[in-house]
XYZ file of C-alpha atoms in Angstrom:
525
model
C 0.000 0.000 0.000
C 1.477 3.357 -1.065
C 1.877 5.976 1.664
C 0.205 9.322 1.061
C 2.780 12.064 1.883
C -0.002 14.598 2.519
C -1.454 12.305 5.194
C 1.927 11.924 6.913
C 2.475 15.697 6.718
C -0.910 16.156 8.390
C -0.024 13.684 11.150
C 3.177 15.623 11.873
C 1.245 18.902 12.025
C -1.359 17.355 14.358
C 1.487 16.137 16.593
C 2.871 19.680 16.805
C -0.614 21.054 17.549
C -1.063 18.575 20.405
C 2.391 19.405 21.801
C 1.505 23.100 21.879
C -1.817 22.486 23.611
C -0.318 20.108 26.155
C 2.122 22.885 27.091
C -0.431 25.739 26.862
C -4.142 25.136 27.393
C -6.501 28.094 27.517
C -9.950 29.206 26.382
C -8.890 29.203 22.704
C -7.470 25.675 22.638
C -10.695 23.825 21.772
C -11.421 26.154 18.857
C -7.833 25.792 17.630
C -8.111 21.995 17.601
C -11.472 22.242 15.802
C -9.816 24.486 13.226
C -7.082 21.899 12.668
C -9.639 19.144 12.035
C -11.664 21.195 9.558
C -8.455 22.388 7.799
C -7.497 18.723 7.355
C -10.831 18.023 5.656
C -10.707 21.158 3.504
C -7.120 20.478 2.411
C -8.129 17.296 0.605
C -11.085 19.034 -1.054
C -8.803 21.816 -2.277
C -6.243 19.288 -3.531
C -9.018 17.836 -5.667
C -9.817 21.303 -7.023
C -6.165 21.883 -7.895
C -5.899 18.564 -9.729
C -9.083 19.316 -11.670
C -7.991 22.875 -12.479
C -11.172 24.246 -10.865
C -9.551 26.561 -8.304
C -10.498 30.250 -8.298
C -6.932 31.442 -8.975
C -3.924 29.840 -10.662
C -1.861 28.421 -7.809
C 1.642 26.952 -7.836
C 1.578 23.565 -9.614
C 3.302 20.347 -8.465
C 2.357 20.970 -4.818
C -0.630 20.228 -2.622
C -2.777 23.012 -1.200
C -0.963 23.139 2.151
C -4.078 24.393 3.942
C -3.505 22.495 7.207
C 0.137 23.440 7.956
C -0.455 27.059 6.945
C -3.747 27.388 8.849
C -2.174 26.368 12.144
C 0.930 28.558 12.124
C -0.546 31.919 13.155
C -2.845 30.461 15.865
C -0.017 28.378 17.329
C 2.348 31.346 17.176
C -0.170 33.496 19.046
C -0.718 30.823 21.711
C 3.022 30.384 22.264
C 3.564 34.146 22.528
C 0.633 34.439 24.920
C 2.160 31.790 27.187
C 5.426 33.732 27.369
C 3.614 37.026 28.038
C 1.552 35.447 30.828
C 4.753 34.142 32.435
C 6.316 37.614 32.151
C 3.215 39.351 33.511
C 2.852 41.605 30.459
C -0.911 42.059 30.156
C -0.817 44.367 27.121
C 1.124 41.970 24.923
C -0.827 39.015 26.295
C -3.933 40.610 24.757
C -1.995 41.303 21.566
C -0.966 37.627 21.338
C -4.608 36.623 21.774
C -5.542 38.905 18.870
C -2.836 37.188 16.776
C -4.339 33.782 17.601
C -7.907 34.754 16.727
C -6.786 36.595 13.577
C -4.982 33.475 12.375
C -8.113 31.391 13.017
C -10.362 33.798 11.129
C -8.018 34.005 8.122
C -7.812 30.205 7.953
C -11.577 29.884 8.300
C -12.131 32.393 5.486
C -9.726 30.475 3.231
C -11.584 27.229 3.981
C -14.959 28.785 3.179
C -13.615 29.923 -0.200
C -12.599 26.349 -1.002
C -15.968 24.926 0.055
C -17.831 27.596 -1.918
C -16.298 26.536 -5.233
C -16.273 22.753 -4.650
C -18.788 20.846 -6.776
C -20.578 18.834 -5.619
C -20.678 20.537 -2.231
C -18.963 18.223 0.336
C -21.651 17.814 2.999
C -19.454 16.205 5.674
C -16.721 18.814 5.258
C -19.270 21.631 5.466
C -20.611 20.196 8.732
C -17.098 19.985 10.208
C -16.327 23.531 9.018
C -19.578 24.759 10.572
C -18.704 23.187 13.924
C -15.214 24.735 13.788
C -16.673 28.142 12.863
C -19.130 27.912 15.778
C -16.316 27.068 18.209
C -14.201 29.970 16.904
C -17.044 32.495 17.128
C -17.930 31.304 20.633
C -14.291 31.695 21.726
C -14.080 35.153 20.140
C -17.247 36.281 21.935
C -15.892 35.241 25.334
C -12.233 36.288 24.976
C -11.971 39.495 22.890
C -13.229 42.995 23.547
C -15.184 44.937 20.931
C -12.106 46.914 19.839
C -10.098 43.690 19.448
C -12.863 42.125 17.334
C -12.815 45.213 15.107
C -9.051 44.825 14.739
C -9.477 41.200 13.640
C -12.101 42.241 11.078
C -9.776 44.970 9.761
C -7.042 42.432 9.095
C -9.571 40.112 7.423
C -10.756 42.926 5.152
C -7.197 43.812 4.109
C -6.515 40.109 3.505
C -9.523 39.810 1.188
C -8.430 42.755 -0.944
C -4.806 41.572 -1.083
C -5.967 38.146 -2.251
C -8.065 39.665 -5.031
C -5.212 41.904 -6.198
C -2.010 39.909 -5.708
C -3.289 36.449 -6.660
C -4.612 37.980 -9.892
C -1.347 39.802 -10.620
C 0.888 36.878 -9.539
C -0.540 33.598 -10.882
C 1.225 30.307 -10.051
C 3.462 31.948 -7.399
C 1.813 30.463 -4.299
C -0.104 27.458 -3.098
C -3.283 28.313 -1.132
C -1.420 27.698 2.113
C 1.534 29.866 1.107
C -0.862 32.622 0.054
C -2.477 32.416 3.494
C 0.887 32.799 5.231
C 2.367 35.520 3.022
C -0.750 37.630 2.444
C -2.007 37.088 5.999
C 1.316 38.302 7.383
C 1.321 41.358 5.097
C -2.289 42.143 6.078
C -1.408 42.018 9.769
C 1.637 44.249 9.208
C -0.406 46.820 7.262
C -3.083 46.951 9.954
C -0.582 47.328 12.806
C 1.299 50.016 10.885
C -1.880 51.995 10.320
C -2.842 51.688 14.004
C 0.572 52.855 15.189
C 0.556 55.732 12.683
C -2.775 56.863 14.131
C -1.438 56.508 17.662
C -3.598 53.526 18.638
C -1.016 50.719 18.737
C -0.606 48.321 21.676
C 0.053 50.144 24.898
C 3.559 49.891 26.192
C 5.061 49.485 22.713
C 8.490 51.048 22.337
C 9.016 53.807 19.781
C 12.454 52.468 18.808
C 12.823 53.106 15.031
C 14.362 49.646 14.570
C 10.968 48.065 15.280
C 9.284 49.924 12.409
C 11.862 49.386 9.667
C 10.460 45.994 8.628
C 6.754 46.948 8.318
C 7.528 50.225 6.529
C 9.915 48.484 4.088
C 7.403 45.701 3.344
C 4.488 48.078 2.844
C 6.614 50.345 0.636
C 7.655 47.461 -1.638
C 4.074 46.148 -1.843
C 2.788 49.618 -2.793
C 5.515 50.023 -5.401
C 4.828 46.597 -6.895
C 1.039 46.970 -7.071
C 1.168 50.491 -8.551
C 3.627 49.598 -11.290
C 2.019 46.221 -12.015
C -1.220 48.049 -12.794
C 0.563 50.869 -14.631
C 2.613 48.584 -16.849
C -0.558 46.901 -18.060
C -0.997 49.994 -20.239
C 2.611 50.882 -21.152
C 5.907 49.193 -21.994
C 8.142 48.678 -18.985
C 11.512 47.920 -20.611
C 12.088 51.288 -22.272
C 14.477 53.876 -20.877
C 11.610 56.314 -20.339
C 9.634 53.778 -18.273
C 12.778 52.864 -16.331
C 13.504 56.514 -15.528
C 9.900 56.943 -14.369
C 10.188 53.831 -12.184
C 13.365 55.021 -10.470
C 11.964 58.530 -10.025
C 8.770 57.262 -8.426
C 10.786 54.929 -6.183
C 12.832 57.892 -4.948
C 9.658 59.932 -4.416
C 8.054 57.079 -2.474
C 11.149 56.545 -0.335
C 12.041 60.161 0.394
C 8.556 61.638 0.323
C 6.541 58.952 2.135
C 8.604 56.238 3.826
C 11.197 58.459 5.536
C 8.574 60.862 6.966
C 6.512 57.847 7.999
C 9.501 56.408 9.888
C 10.094 59.806 11.495
C 6.499 59.853 12.705
C 6.639 56.324 14.093
C 10.120 56.466 15.633
C 9.856 60.098 16.782
C 13.294 60.938 15.334
C 14.871 61.320 11.911
C 15.721 57.875 10.475
C 19.015 58.942 8.855
C 20.340 60.563 12.034
C 19.234 57.534 14.059
C 20.906 55.153 11.579
C 24.248 56.971 11.686
C 24.187 56.970 15.483
C 23.166 53.298 15.556
C 25.963 52.138 13.246
C 28.688 54.152 15.011
C 27.795 53.122 18.556
C 30.575 50.560 18.470
C 33.585 49.975 16.171
C 32.681 46.285 16.255
C 29.548 47.054 14.233
C 31.620 48.442 11.383
C 33.783 45.313 11.409
C 30.649 43.156 11.376
C 29.304 45.083 8.386
C 32.619 44.604 6.590
C 32.480 40.857 7.298
C 28.952 40.655 5.933
C 30.062 42.617 2.868
C 32.683 39.944 2.146
C 30.013 37.236 2.427
C 27.761 39.207 0.036
C 30.602 39.281 -2.497
C 30.986 35.512 -2.044
C 27.267 35.076 -2.858
C 27.693 37.160 -6.009
C 30.714 35.018 -6.927
C 28.585 31.856 -6.621
C 25.997 33.358 -8.985
C 28.665 34.379 -11.509
C 30.338 30.954 -11.332
C 27.104 29.102 -12.062
C 26.390 31.422 -14.991
C 29.934 30.881 -16.230
C 29.309 27.138 -16.250
C 26.146 27.661 -18.272
C 28.021 29.801 -20.806
C 30.813 27.215 -21.066
C 28.471 24.269 -21.540
C 26.463 26.021 -24.249
C 23.249 24.329 -23.089
C 20.403 25.019 -20.675
C 22.319 24.596 -17.417
C 20.528 24.430 -14.076
C 22.288 24.814 -10.738
C 22.263 21.604 -8.736
C 20.684 21.291 -5.303
C 24.159 21.163 -3.773
C 25.089 24.429 -5.512
C 22.023 26.136 -4.052
C 23.086 25.026 -0.578
C 26.111 27.336 -0.829
C 23.662 30.128 -0.074
C 22.425 28.235 2.989
C 26.021 27.973 4.192
C 26.519 31.702 3.656
C 23.334 32.331 5.651
C 24.732 30.327 8.590
C 28.009 32.253 8.414
C 26.039 35.507 8.350
C 23.425 34.897 11.031
C 25.443 32.789 13.467
C 27.928 35.535 14.489
C 25.216 38.194 14.281
C 22.954 36.323 16.711
C 25.763 35.685 19.169
C 27.355 39.169 19.037
C 24.881 41.863 17.939
C 21.216 40.988 17.376
C 19.964 44.578 16.855
C 22.494 45.062 14.046
C 21.472 41.713 12.543
C 17.813 42.793 12.725
C 18.636 45.977 10.809
C 20.827 44.218 8.243
C 18.184 41.558 7.558
C 15.526 44.226 6.955
C 17.846 46.129 4.606
C 18.667 42.919 2.720
C 14.965 42.042 2.376
C 14.199 45.517 1.016
C 17.016 45.178 -1.529
C 15.825 41.700 -2.580
C 12.239 42.888 -3.041
C 13.323 45.958 -5.007
C 15.615 43.932 -7.292
C 12.811 41.421 -7.874
C 10.557 44.266 -9.006
C 13.348 45.465 -11.311
C 13.703 41.936 -12.734
C 9.969 41.348 -13.204
C 9.324 44.701 -14.904
C 12.610 44.536 -16.924
C 13.657 47.915 -15.566
C 16.878 49.142 -17.180
C 19.789 48.805 -16.703
C 19.607 45.763 -14.353
C 16.331 44.104 -15.381
C 17.617 41.968 -18.251
C 20.922 40.942 -16.554
C 19.041 39.877 -13.422
C 16.733 37.696 -15.490
C 19.753 36.078 -17.109
C 21.727 35.567 -13.886
C 18.840 34.113 -11.862
C 17.568 31.803 -14.622
C 20.198 29.202 -13.706
C 18.760 28.887 -10.183
C 15.105 28.428 -11.151
C 13.305 25.223 -10.166
C 9.729 23.937 -10.108
C 8.837 26.267 -7.220
C 9.503 29.325 -9.408
C 6.700 28.651 -11.875
C 5.096 32.100 -11.697
C 6.351 35.555 -12.659
C 8.257 35.973 -9.369
C 11.497 34.286 -8.280
C 10.991 33.874 -4.540
C 13.302 31.103 -3.326
C 16.098 33.461 -2.223
C 13.552 35.749 -0.532
C 12.012 32.765 1.279
C 15.485 31.736 2.458
C 16.097 35.194 3.915
C 12.628 35.288 5.501
C 13.068 31.832 7.013
C 16.227 32.720 8.935
C 15.146 36.304 9.721
C 11.594 35.798 11.012
C 12.699 34.165 14.306
C 14.957 37.202 14.884
C 12.218 39.707 14.045
C 9.548 37.831 16.035
C 11.592 37.349 19.218
C 9.231 38.410 22.031
C 11.294 41.306 23.421
C 8.555 42.778 25.672
C 7.932 39.342 27.211
C 11.595 38.348 27.574
C 13.164 38.426 31.068
C 16.373 40.403 31.582
C 18.548 37.302 31.402
C 16.818 35.978 28.281
C 14.192 33.299 27.796
C 14.790 30.234 29.971
C 15.300 26.723 28.685
C 14.668 26.034 25.005
C 13.380 29.603 24.611
C 16.970 30.811 24.452
C 17.284 29.087 21.068
C 14.231 30.872 19.604
C 16.235 33.414 17.530
C 18.330 30.533 16.170
C 15.294 28.609 14.859
C 15.818 29.736 11.258
C 19.537 28.969 11.258
C 18.864 25.528 12.730
C 15.931 24.485 10.528
C 17.027 25.992 7.201
C 20.705 26.903 7.426
C 21.811 23.640 9.060
C 18.999 21.087 8.891
C 17.693 21.573 5.366
C 21.214 21.917 3.962
C 22.548 18.760 5.570
C 19.404 16.786 4.685
C 19.709 17.777 1.025
C 23.464 17.180 0.683
C 23.619 13.866 2.535
C 20.283 12.648 1.205
C 21.332 13.197 -2.413
C 24.828 11.724 -1.991
C 24.629 8.789 0.446
C 20.894 8.328 0.973
C 19.393 5.014 -0.120
C 16.337 4.381 2.085
C 13.549 6.689 0.972
C 10.669 7.786 3.132
C 7.524 6.147 1.687
C 5.834 8.321 -0.920
C 8.640 10.915 -1.161
C 12.053 11.516 -2.725
C 13.572 12.352 0.678
C 15.772 9.767 2.394
C 15.982 8.440 5.917
C 19.743 9.069 5.972
C 19.248 12.723 5.043
C 16.664 13.280 7.791
C 18.680 11.476 10.462
C 21.847 13.381 9.563
C 19.859 16.604 9.593
C 18.717 16.011 13.182
C 22.240 15.084 14.275
C 23.731 18.189 12.604
C 21.199 20.484 14.298
C 21.985 18.966 17.707
C 25.693 19.625 17.058
C 24.816 23.195 16.031
C 22.880 23.672 19.291
C 25.993 22.605 21.227
C 28.072 25.180 19.292
C 25.510 27.916 19.982
C 25.628 27.038 23.703
C 29.378 27.630 23.685
C 29.254 30.824 21.601
C 26.223 32.483 23.251
C 26.309 32.732 27.044
C 22.663 33.880 27.188
C 21.435 30.374 26.279
C 20.800 28.050 29.220
C 18.850 24.948 28.255
C 18.607 23.676 31.849
C 16.687 20.369 31.597
C 15.100 21.015 28.188
C 17.561 19.049 26.037
C 14.998 16.334 25.281
C 12.403 18.941 24.257
C 14.920 20.592 21.893
C 15.840 17.272 20.269
C 12.178 16.240 19.981
C 11.243 19.582 18.404
C 14.074 19.313 15.897
C 13.039 15.733 15.024
C 9.382 16.686 14.421
C 10.337 19.600 12.173
C 12.779 17.348 10.294
C 9.930 14.913 9.615
C 7.831 17.817 8.348
C 10.694 18.729 5.994
C 10.725 15.176 4.643
C 7.027 15.165 3.722
C 5.909 18.714 2.970
C 5.648 20.062 -0.575
C 5.261 23.638 0.661
C 8.130 26.140 0.787
C 10.219 24.541 3.533
C 12.442 27.626 3.886
C 9.400 29.451 5.253
C 7.444 26.701 7.000
C 10.134 24.869 8.975
C 11.665 27.827 10.882
C 8.253 29.034 12.030
C 7.197 25.623 13.359
C 10.534 25.172 15.123
C 10.149 28.707 16.507
C 6.747 27.835 17.984
C 8.015 24.603 19.573
C 11.113 26.235 21.094
C 9.006 29.104 22.447
C 6.894 26.777 24.620
């Protein structure tokens, strides 16, 4: 009997859900479990729609819908953050974490209703399960959130609906339904929080440190730039010098005329003056920037070398999986020292790198001169089946995967000496899951692996070596970072790493994005 990889992936996700609720049980737990059950049912209905080509939008081919693993991430993240805030006695951010949990449930429920609305014939059993889950969620919302918090959840849901209508139309075949839920749901939440803070109604007790607002302002700026020019270039050529000059001019106007004043309003000081002061606080920061600059040149050298091989072979050359893992190694070399020595600087550098990646992707997509055509040529060698739409997102997902645990670290709910136990490894979740685990699994699985996991191309040897390598990496982080003190949580760390490694073996979603977030949630408990 052939093993269904989607079923095994679902079992792993259910195991993680149960682990979270064993550690943290509150008034939202029953509704979260009900959501997981209905997402499991809906996932198989949506997979049938994708195979039949009857989905509303054109989603990424050669992958399942991913509804279950994506639906559970935001609710589990909110529950884990709430547990930490309760332990720290921070009531304001405890309420904020509860809003995150309910928002994730509502976004997942909306996505499920879309799938059921277009399924023919209508799946009666799945509709009943979805109705029960919706009733449990609404009951929990009524008894846990205030009126203002419910309005905030509805605001995020409204933004999410509009983003789905716009971006999934403009970017066909870029996402699976689950990936769209994660990416667009995260952007919707960022936009809503940014608007609230701009109007002076953000969560009480939030710090006005400009560093905290760089990421949301950069993301919103790139989304605005992409949507405006995607609509504009429907009516004009984008690869002419005139269009390119207009693009660069409007980018400068957006950055200098909107984003910088916006940052000044949010951070209550001029961003350029703050940045100069921030970078010159310590000579070590300048040395760290120089070190990262050398690694950036090494990444460019890898790209040029692969393109040189393509030119020499004279045929359609594609970079091997091992060649792509050079970038994972560079990520470990970048984030490891940054996490151990200067996390605020790493936070800033990761945001700047993401902004550059997003801007260059817009330049590549729109063929903006002078870099548009060369970027298309240089990146073509690294394309795989996941880059089937107009966007090339694998390098952006890699950066997001290792950066999100750094950006999401619960600073307001962190004790002075750092999070106890496995929580001390939370910022390292991306480096462990993607930089170390995924790299080792791919290299060893493709070279020495012989025993394949049933229903997949992944090997038992690759997964086992991945777990072992991450445990070794944890030992190195313990030596390099004195703030980490695992106490008696070694078994929990190893178990969390093993569960995420099994998810890597069976998921067809973007593992660079999914794995770090699940490991983050487990380590945060």
